[in-house]
Coordinates of C-alpha atoms and ligand atoms in Angstrom, one line a residue:
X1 CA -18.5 -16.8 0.0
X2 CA -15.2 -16.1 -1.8
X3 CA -13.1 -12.7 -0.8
X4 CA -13.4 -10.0 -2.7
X5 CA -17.1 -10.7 -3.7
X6 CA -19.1 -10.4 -0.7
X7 CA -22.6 -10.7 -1.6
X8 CA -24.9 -8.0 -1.2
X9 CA -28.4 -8.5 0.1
X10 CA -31.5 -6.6 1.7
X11 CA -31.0 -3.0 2.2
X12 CA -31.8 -0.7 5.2
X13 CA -33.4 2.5 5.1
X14 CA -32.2 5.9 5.9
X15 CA -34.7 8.6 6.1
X16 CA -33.1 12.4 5.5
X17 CA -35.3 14.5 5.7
X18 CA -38.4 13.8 3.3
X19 CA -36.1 11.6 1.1
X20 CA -35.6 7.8 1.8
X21 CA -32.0 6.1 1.0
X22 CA -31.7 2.9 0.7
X23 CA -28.4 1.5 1.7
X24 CA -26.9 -2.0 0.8
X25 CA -26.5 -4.3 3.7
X26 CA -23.6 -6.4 3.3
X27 CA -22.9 -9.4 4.6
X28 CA -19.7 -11.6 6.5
X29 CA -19.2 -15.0 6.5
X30 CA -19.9 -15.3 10.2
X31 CA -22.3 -12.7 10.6
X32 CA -20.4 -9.3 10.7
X33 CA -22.6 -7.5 8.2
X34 CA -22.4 -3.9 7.2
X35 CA -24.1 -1.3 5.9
X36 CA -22.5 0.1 2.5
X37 CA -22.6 3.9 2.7
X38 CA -20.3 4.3 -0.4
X39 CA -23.3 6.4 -1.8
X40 CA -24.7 8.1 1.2
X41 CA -22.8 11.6 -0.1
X42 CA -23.6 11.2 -3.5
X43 CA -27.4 10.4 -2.7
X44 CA -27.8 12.6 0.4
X45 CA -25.1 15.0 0.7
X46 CA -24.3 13.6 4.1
X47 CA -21.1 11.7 5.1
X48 CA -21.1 9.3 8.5
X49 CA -18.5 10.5 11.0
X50 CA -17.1 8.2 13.5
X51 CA -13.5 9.4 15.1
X52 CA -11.1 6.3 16.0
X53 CA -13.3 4.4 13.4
X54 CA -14.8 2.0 16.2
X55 CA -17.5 1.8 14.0
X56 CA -16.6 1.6 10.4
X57 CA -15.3 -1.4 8.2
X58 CA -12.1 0.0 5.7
X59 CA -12.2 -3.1 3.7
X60 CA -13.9 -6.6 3.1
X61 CA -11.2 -9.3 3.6
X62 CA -10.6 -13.1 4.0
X63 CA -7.9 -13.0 5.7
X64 CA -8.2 -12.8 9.8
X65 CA -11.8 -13.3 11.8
X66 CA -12.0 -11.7 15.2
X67 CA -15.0 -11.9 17.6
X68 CA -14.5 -9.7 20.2
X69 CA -17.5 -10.8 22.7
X70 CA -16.5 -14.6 22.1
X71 CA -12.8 -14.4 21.9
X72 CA -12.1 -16.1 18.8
X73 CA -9.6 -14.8 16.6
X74 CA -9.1 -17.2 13.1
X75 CA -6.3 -16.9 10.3
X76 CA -7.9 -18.0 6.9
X77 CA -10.1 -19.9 9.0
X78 CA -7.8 -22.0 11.5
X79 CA -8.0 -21.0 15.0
X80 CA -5.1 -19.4 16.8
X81 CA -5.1 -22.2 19.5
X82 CA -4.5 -24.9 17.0
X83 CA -1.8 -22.8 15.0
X84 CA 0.0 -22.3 18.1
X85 CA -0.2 -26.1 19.6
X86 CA 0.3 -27.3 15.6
X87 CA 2.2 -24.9 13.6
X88 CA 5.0 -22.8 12.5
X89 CA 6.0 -19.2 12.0
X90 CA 6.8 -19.7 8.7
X91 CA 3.9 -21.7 7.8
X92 CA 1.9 -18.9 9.4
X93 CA 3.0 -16.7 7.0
X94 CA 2.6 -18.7 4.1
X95 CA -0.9 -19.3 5.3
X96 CA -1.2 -15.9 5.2
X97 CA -0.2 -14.8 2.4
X98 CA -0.9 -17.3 0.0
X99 CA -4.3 -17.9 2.0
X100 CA -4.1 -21.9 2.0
X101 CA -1.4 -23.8 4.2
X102 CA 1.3 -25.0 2.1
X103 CA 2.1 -28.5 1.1
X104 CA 5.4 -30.3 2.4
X105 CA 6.9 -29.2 -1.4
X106 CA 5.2 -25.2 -1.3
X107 CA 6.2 -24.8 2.7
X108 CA 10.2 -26.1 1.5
X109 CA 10.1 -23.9 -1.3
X110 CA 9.2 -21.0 1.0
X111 CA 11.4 -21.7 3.6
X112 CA 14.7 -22.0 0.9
X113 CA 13.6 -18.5 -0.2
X114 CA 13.2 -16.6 3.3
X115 CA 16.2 -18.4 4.5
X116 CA 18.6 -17.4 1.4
X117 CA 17.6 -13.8 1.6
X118 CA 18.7 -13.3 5.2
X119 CA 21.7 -11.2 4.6
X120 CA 21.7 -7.2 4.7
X121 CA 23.3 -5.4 1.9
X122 CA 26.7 -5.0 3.6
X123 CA 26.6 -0.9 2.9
X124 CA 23.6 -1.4 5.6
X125 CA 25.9 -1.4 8.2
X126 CA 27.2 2.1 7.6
X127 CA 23.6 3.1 8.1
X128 CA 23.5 1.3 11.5
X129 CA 26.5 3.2 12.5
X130 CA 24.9 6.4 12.1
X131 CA 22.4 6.3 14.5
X132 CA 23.1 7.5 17.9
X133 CA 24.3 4.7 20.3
X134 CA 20.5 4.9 22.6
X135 CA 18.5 4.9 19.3
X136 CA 15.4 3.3 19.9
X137 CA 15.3 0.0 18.0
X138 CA 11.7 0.6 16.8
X139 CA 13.0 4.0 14.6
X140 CA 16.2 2.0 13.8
X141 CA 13.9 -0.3 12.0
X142 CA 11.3 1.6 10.4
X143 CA 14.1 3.4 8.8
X144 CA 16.2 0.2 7.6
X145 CA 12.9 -1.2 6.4
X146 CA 12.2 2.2 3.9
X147 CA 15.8 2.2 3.4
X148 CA 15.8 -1.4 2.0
X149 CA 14.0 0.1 -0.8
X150 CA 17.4 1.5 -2.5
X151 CA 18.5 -1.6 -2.7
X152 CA 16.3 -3.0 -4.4
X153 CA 14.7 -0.5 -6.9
X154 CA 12.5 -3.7 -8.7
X155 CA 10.1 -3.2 -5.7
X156 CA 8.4 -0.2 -7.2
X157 CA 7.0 -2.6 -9.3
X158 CA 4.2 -3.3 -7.4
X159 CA 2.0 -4.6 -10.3
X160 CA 4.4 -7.2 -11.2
X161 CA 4.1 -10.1 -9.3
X162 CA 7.7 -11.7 -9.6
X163 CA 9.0 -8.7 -8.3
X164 CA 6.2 -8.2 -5.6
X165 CA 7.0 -12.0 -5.0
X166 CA 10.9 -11.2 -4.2
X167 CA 10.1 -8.5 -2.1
X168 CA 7.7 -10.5 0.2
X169 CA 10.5 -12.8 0.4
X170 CA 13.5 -10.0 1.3
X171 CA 11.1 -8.6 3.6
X172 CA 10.4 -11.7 6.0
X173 CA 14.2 -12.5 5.5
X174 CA 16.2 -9.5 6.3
X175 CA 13.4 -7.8 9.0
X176 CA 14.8 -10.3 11.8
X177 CA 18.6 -9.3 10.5
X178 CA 17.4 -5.3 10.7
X179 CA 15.9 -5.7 14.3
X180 CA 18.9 -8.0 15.7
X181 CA 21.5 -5.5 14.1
X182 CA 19.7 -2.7 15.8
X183 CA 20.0 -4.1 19.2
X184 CA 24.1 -4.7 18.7
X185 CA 24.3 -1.1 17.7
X186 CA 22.7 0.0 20.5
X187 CA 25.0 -2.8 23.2
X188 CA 28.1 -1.7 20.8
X189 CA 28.8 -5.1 20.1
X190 CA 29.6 -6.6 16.9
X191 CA 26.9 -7.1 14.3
X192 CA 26.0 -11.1 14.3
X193 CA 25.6 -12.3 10.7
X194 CA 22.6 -14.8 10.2
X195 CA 22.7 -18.6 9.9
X196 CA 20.9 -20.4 7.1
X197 CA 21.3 -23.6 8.8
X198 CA 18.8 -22.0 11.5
X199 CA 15.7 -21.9 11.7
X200 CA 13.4 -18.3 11.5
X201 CA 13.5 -17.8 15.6
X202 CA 16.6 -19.3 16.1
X203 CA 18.7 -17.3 13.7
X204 CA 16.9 -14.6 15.5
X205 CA 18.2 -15.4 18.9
X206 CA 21.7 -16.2 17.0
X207 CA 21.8 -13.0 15.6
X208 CA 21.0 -11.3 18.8
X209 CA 22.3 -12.7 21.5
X210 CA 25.5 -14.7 19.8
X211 CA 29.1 -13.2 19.7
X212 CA 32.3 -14.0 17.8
X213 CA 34.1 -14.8 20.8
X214 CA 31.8 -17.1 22.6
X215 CA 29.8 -20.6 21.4
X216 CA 26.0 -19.6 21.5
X217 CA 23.7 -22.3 21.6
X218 CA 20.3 -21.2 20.7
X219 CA 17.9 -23.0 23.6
X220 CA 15.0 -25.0 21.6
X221 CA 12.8 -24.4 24.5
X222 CA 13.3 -20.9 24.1
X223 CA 13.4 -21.0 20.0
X224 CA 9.5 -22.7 20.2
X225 CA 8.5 -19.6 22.7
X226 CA 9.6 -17.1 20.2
X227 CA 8.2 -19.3 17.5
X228 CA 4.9 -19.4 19.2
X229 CA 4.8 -15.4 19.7
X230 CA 5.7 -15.0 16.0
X231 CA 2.6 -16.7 15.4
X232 CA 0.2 -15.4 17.9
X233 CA 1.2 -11.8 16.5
X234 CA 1.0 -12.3 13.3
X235 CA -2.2 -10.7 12.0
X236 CA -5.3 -8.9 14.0
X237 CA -7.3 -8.0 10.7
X238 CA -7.8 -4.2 10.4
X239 CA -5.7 -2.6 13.6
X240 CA -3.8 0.3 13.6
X241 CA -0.4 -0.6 12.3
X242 CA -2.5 -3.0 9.7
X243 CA -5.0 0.2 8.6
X244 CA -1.4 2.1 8.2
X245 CA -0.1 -0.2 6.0
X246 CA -3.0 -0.2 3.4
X247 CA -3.5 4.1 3.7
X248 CA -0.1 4.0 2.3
X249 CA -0.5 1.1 0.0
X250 CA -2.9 2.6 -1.2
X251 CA -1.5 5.1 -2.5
X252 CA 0.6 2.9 -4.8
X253 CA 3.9 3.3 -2.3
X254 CA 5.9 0.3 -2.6
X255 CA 5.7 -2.2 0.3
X256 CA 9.0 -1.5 2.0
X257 CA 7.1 1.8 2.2
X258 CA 4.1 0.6 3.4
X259 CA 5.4 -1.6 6.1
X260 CA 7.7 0.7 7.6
X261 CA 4.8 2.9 8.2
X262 CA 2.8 0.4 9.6
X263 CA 6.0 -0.6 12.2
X264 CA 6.3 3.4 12.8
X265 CA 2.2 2.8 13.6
X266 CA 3.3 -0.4 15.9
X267 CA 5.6 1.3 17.9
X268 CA 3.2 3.6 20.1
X269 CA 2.2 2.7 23.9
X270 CA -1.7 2.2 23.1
X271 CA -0.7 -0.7 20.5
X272 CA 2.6 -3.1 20.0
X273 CA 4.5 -0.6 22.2
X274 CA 2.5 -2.0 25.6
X275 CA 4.5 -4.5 25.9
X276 CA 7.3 -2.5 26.7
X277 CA 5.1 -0.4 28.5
X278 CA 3.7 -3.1 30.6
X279 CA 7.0 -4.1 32.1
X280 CA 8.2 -0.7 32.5
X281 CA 4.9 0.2 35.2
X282 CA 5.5 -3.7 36.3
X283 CA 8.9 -2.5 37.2
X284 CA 7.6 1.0 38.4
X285 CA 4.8 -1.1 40.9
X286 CA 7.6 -2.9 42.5
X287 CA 10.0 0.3 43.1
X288 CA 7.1 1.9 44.6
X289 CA 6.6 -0.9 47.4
X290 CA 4.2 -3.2 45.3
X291 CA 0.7 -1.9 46.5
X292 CA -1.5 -3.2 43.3
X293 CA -4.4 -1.2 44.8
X294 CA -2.9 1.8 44.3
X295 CA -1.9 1.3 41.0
X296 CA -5.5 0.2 39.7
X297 CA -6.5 3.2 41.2
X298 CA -4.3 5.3 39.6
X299 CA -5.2 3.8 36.1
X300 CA -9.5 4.6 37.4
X301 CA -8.6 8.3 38.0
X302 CA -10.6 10.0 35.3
X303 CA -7.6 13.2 36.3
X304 CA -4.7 11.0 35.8
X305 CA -3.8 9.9 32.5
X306 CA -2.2 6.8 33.7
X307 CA -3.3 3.9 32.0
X308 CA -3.2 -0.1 32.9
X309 CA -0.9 -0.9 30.1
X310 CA -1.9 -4.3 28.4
X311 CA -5.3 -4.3 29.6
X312 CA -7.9 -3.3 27.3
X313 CA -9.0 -3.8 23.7
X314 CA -11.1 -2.0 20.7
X315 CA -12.5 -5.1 20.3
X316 CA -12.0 -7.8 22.5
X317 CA -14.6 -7.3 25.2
X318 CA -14.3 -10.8 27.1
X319 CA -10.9 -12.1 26.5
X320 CA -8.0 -11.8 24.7
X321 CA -7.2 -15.2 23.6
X322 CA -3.5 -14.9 22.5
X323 CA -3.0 -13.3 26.2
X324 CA -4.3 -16.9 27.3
X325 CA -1.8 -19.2 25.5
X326 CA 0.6 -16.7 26.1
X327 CA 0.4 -17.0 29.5
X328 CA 0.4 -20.4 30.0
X329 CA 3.6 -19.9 27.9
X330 CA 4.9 -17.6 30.3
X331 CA 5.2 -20.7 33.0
X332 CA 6.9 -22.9 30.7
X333 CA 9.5 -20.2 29.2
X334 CA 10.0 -18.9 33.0
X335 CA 10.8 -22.4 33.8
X336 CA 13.1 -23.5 30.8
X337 CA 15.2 -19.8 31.5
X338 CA 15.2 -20.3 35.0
X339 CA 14.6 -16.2 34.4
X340 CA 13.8 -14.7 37.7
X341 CA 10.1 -14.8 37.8
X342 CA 9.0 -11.6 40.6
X343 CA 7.7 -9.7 37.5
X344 CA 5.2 -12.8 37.0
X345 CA 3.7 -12.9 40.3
X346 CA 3.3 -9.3 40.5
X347 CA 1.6 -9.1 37.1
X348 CA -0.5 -12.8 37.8
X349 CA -1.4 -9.9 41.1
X350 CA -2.3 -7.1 39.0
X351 CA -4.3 -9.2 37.0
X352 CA -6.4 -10.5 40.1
X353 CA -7.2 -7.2 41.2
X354 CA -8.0 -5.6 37.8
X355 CA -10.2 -8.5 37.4
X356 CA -12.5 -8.8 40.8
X357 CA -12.2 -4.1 40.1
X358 CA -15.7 -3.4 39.0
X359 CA -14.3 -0.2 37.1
X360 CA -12.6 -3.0 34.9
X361 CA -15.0 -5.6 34.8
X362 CA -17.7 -3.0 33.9
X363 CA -16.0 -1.7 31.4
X364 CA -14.8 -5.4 29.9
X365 CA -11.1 -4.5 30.8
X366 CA -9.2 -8.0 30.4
X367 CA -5.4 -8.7 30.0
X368 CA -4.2 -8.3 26.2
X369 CA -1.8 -9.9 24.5
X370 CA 0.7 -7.4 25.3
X371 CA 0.3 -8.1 29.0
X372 CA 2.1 -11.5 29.4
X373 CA 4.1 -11.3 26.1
X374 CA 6.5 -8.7 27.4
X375 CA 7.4 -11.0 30.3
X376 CA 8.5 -14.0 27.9
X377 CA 10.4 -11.8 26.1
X378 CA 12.3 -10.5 29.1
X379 CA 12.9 -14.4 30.3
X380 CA 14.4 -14.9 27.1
X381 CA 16.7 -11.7 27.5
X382 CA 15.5 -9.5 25.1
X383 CA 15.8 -5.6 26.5
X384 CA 12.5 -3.7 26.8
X385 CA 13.4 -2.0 23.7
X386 CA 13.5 -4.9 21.5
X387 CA 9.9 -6.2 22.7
X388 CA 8.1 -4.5 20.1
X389 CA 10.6 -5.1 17.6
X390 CA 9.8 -8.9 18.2
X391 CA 6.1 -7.8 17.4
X392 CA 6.7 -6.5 14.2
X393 CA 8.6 -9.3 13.2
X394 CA 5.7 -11.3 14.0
X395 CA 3.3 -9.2 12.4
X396 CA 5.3 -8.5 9.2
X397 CA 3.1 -11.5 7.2
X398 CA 0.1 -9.8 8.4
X399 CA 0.4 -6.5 6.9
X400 CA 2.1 -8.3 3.7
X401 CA -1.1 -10.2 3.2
X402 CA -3.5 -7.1 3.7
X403 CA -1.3 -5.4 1.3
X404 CA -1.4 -8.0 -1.3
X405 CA -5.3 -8.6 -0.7
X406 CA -5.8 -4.5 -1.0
X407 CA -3.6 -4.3 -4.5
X408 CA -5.5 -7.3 -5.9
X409 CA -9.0 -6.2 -4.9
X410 CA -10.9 -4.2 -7.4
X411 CA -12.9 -2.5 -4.9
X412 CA -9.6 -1.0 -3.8
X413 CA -8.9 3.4 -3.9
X414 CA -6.5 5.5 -2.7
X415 CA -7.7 5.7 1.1
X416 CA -9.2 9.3 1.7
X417 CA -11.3 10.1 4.8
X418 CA -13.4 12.9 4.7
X419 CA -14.2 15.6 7.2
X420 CA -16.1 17.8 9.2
X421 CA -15.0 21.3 9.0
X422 CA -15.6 23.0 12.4
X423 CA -13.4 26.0 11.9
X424 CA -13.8 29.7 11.4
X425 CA -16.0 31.1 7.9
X426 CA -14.6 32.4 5.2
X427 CA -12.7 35.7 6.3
X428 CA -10.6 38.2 4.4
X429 CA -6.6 38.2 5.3
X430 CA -5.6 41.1 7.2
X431 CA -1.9 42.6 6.8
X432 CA 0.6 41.8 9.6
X433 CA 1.0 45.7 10.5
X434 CA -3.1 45.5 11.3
X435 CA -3.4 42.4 13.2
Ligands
CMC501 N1 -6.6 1.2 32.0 C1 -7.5 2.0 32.6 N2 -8.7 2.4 32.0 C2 -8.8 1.9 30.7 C3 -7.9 1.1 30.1 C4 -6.7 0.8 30.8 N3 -5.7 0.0 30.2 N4 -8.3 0.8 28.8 C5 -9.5 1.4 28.7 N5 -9.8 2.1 29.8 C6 -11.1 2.8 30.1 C7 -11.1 4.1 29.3 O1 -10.6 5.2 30.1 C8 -12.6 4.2 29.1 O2 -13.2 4.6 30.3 P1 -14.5 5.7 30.3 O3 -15.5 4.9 29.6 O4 -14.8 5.9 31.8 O5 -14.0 6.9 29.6 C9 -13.1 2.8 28.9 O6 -12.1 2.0 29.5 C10 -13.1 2.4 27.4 O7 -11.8 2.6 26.8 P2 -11.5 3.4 25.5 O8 -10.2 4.1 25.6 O9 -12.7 4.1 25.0 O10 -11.3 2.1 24.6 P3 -10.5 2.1 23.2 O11 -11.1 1.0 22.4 O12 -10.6 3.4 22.5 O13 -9.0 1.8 23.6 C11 -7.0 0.6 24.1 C12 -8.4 0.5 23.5 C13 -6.3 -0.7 23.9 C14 -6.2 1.7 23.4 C15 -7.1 0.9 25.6 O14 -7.8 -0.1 26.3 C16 -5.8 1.1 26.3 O15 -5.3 2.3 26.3 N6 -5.1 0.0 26.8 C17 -3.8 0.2 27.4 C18 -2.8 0.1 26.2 C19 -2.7 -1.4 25.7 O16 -2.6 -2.3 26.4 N7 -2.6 -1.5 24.3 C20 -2.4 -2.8 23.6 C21 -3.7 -3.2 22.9 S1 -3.6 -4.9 22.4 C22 -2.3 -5.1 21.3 C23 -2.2 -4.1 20.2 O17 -3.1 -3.5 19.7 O18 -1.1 -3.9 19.8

């Protein structure tokens, strides 16, 4: 089956009262088939309701496969584990967004364009120094990724392709540049230019952790961790963040636009901001005298709204698998660092209990990715702050390639939920002096 076209067979039948609707059934390439409702109001008068949307497919796409119960997760077909034992960031996100992986000649072409577009327009930095000096790096972002967008006017063209084209390219370039600059701002030290003789994470880690008066050498031990998170982030088909990114799309925003919704989407405790989230109750657990038990009851307390941060998914229900290459990757970064590894032990621990809890086996409760990533970026020195930053780095090529597969699909429409209206009749307005 090719995207965009998925084929259409069978129909299932929806009685409404005396009527009977019939109502396409379409199908997936691996068996995640839906029902097509697109008519249901026009035929019945009846829309489906289904709050958090655990139940309804946005889009057809041909990008990322997820099965929840079997804990695969594909990018145009390849499986995470061998992208993250074979591959690169960048050739991730060419895969991505161009949906085949690139030949030596494509994959050098791309990497000379993402690496000559590192720079920030140098009025940028004014805007860095107007934020307060504890701005959280995740707003300092969102905002320099919208703000981009007066730079570079061309990207409202988001039917042109050469100009869609640059802007994939600026984007992937200068997001690193944005999230490392809003880290100096917020340590008050210099702003780090980028390197072009570095690679994509070890420009990062230049930019971030280097300064004017010392040598930095980036660790390649620590580079290929960073690398390997890049990838393992760096799509999850229709998520929160990734949904935000094509509701604004949709409306025909331009893609700076677009994605810094979708990292304004990222930044909250129940999706990339766990992994800040994760270390902070790690953190908490050990101030507190360590006792696990009383933690993982806490998080069972139906009258306490304290949540296990990183356990849990919509729709992994058996395990994660980025969470388990992550945290075999935890051992070797904690090694190469030599990072003080108490947070490890307590969170290898936590997971024990959670795991032998029937509360969280019953309810197919299993460590995320957020749950061990937070602890590699914390060897590598990265403040809690930064963590998700790091995420939407790695997720950037991911919402580029949803965007680009919703503008080119003709099946695309400005996104428009409907409702059910629970609220008061119709009533006449009564003057303030009478109310
Ligand atoms: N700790 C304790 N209880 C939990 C947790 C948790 N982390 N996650 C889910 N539950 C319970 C929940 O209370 C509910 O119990 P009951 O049936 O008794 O009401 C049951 O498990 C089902 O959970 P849900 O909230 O209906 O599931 P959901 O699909 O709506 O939420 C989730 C998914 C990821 C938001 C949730 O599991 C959660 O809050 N986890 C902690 C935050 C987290 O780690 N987020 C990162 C997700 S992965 C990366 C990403 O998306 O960025």
């Amino acid at each position: 089956m090719t995207a965009g076209s998925p084929p259409t067979t069978d129909a299932a039948e929806l009685r409404v009262g005396d009527r009977t609707l019939s109502l396409p059934v379409v199908r997936g390439t691996e068996g995640d088939d839906a029902l097509d409702i697109s008519r249901l109001r026009a035929e019945s008068g009846l829309i489906t309701l289904d709050p958090g949307f655990g139940n309804t497919g946005a889009a057809t796409s041909a990008i990322t496969f997820l099965d929840g119960e079997a804990g695969v997760l594909r990018y145009r077909g390849y499986p995470i584990e061998q992208l993250a034992e074979h591959s690169t960031f960048l050739e991730v996100a060419y895969l991505l967004v161009y949906g085949d992986l690139p030949t030596q000649e494509q994959l050098n072409s791309f990497v000379t364009e993402v690496t000559h577009h590192t720079l920030i327009r140098e009025e940028m930095r004014n805007f860095f120094d107007s934020f307060p000096t504890d701005a959280h790096p995740m707003a300092v972002l969102a905002s320099g990724v919208v703000g981009m967008s007066t730079f570079y006017p061309d990207s409202q063209n988001i039917f042109d392709a050469d100009a869609v084209e640059v802007t994939i390219n600026r984007l992937i370039a200068k997001v690193p540049t944005l999230a490392a600059w809003s880290f100096k701002k917020a340590v008050g030290q210099p702003y780090v230019y980028p390197r072009n003789d570095l690679g994509y994470a070890p420009n990062l880690l230049h930019m971030m952790f280097a300064v004017p008066s010392e040598d930095y050498e980036v660790d390649p031990a620590v580079a290929e961790a960073l690398d390997l998170l890049l990838i393992l982030h760096a799509d999850h088909e229709q998520n929160a963040s990734t949904s935000t990114v094509r509701l604004v799309g949709s409306t025909h925003a331009n893609l700076y636009a677009s994605i810094s919704a979708g990292i304004s989407a990222l930044w909250g405790p129940l999706h990339g901001g766990a992994n800040e989230a994760v270390i902070n109750t790690l953190e908490q657990i050990v101030a507190d005298g360590g006792n696990l038990q009383k933690w993982v009851d806490k998080a069972k307390d139906p009258n306490d709204s304290f949540r296990l941060a990183g356990f849990g998914h919509r729709v992994y229900k058996n395990f994660d698998p980025r969470a388990t290459i992550i945290k075999r990757a935890a051992d070797r970064v904690l090694a190469a660092t030599g990072a003080d590894d108490d947070l490890f032990e307590v969170a290898q621990r936590l997971e024990e209990v959670a795991l032998n809890d029937e509360y969280f086996v019953g309810r197919k409760l299993y460590p995320n990715v957020d749950f061990y990533s937070g602890l590699i970026y914390r060897a590598i020195g990265f403040p809690k702050n930064m963590y998700t930053n790091c995420f939407a780095i790695g997720r950037l090529p991911g919402w580029i390639a949803q965007w680009k597969e919703m503008m080119s699909s003709p099946e695309t429409k400005i996104g428009r939920p409907r409702q059910v209206y629970v609220g008061t009749g119709s009533r006449d307005y009564v003057a303030i002096e009478q109310r």
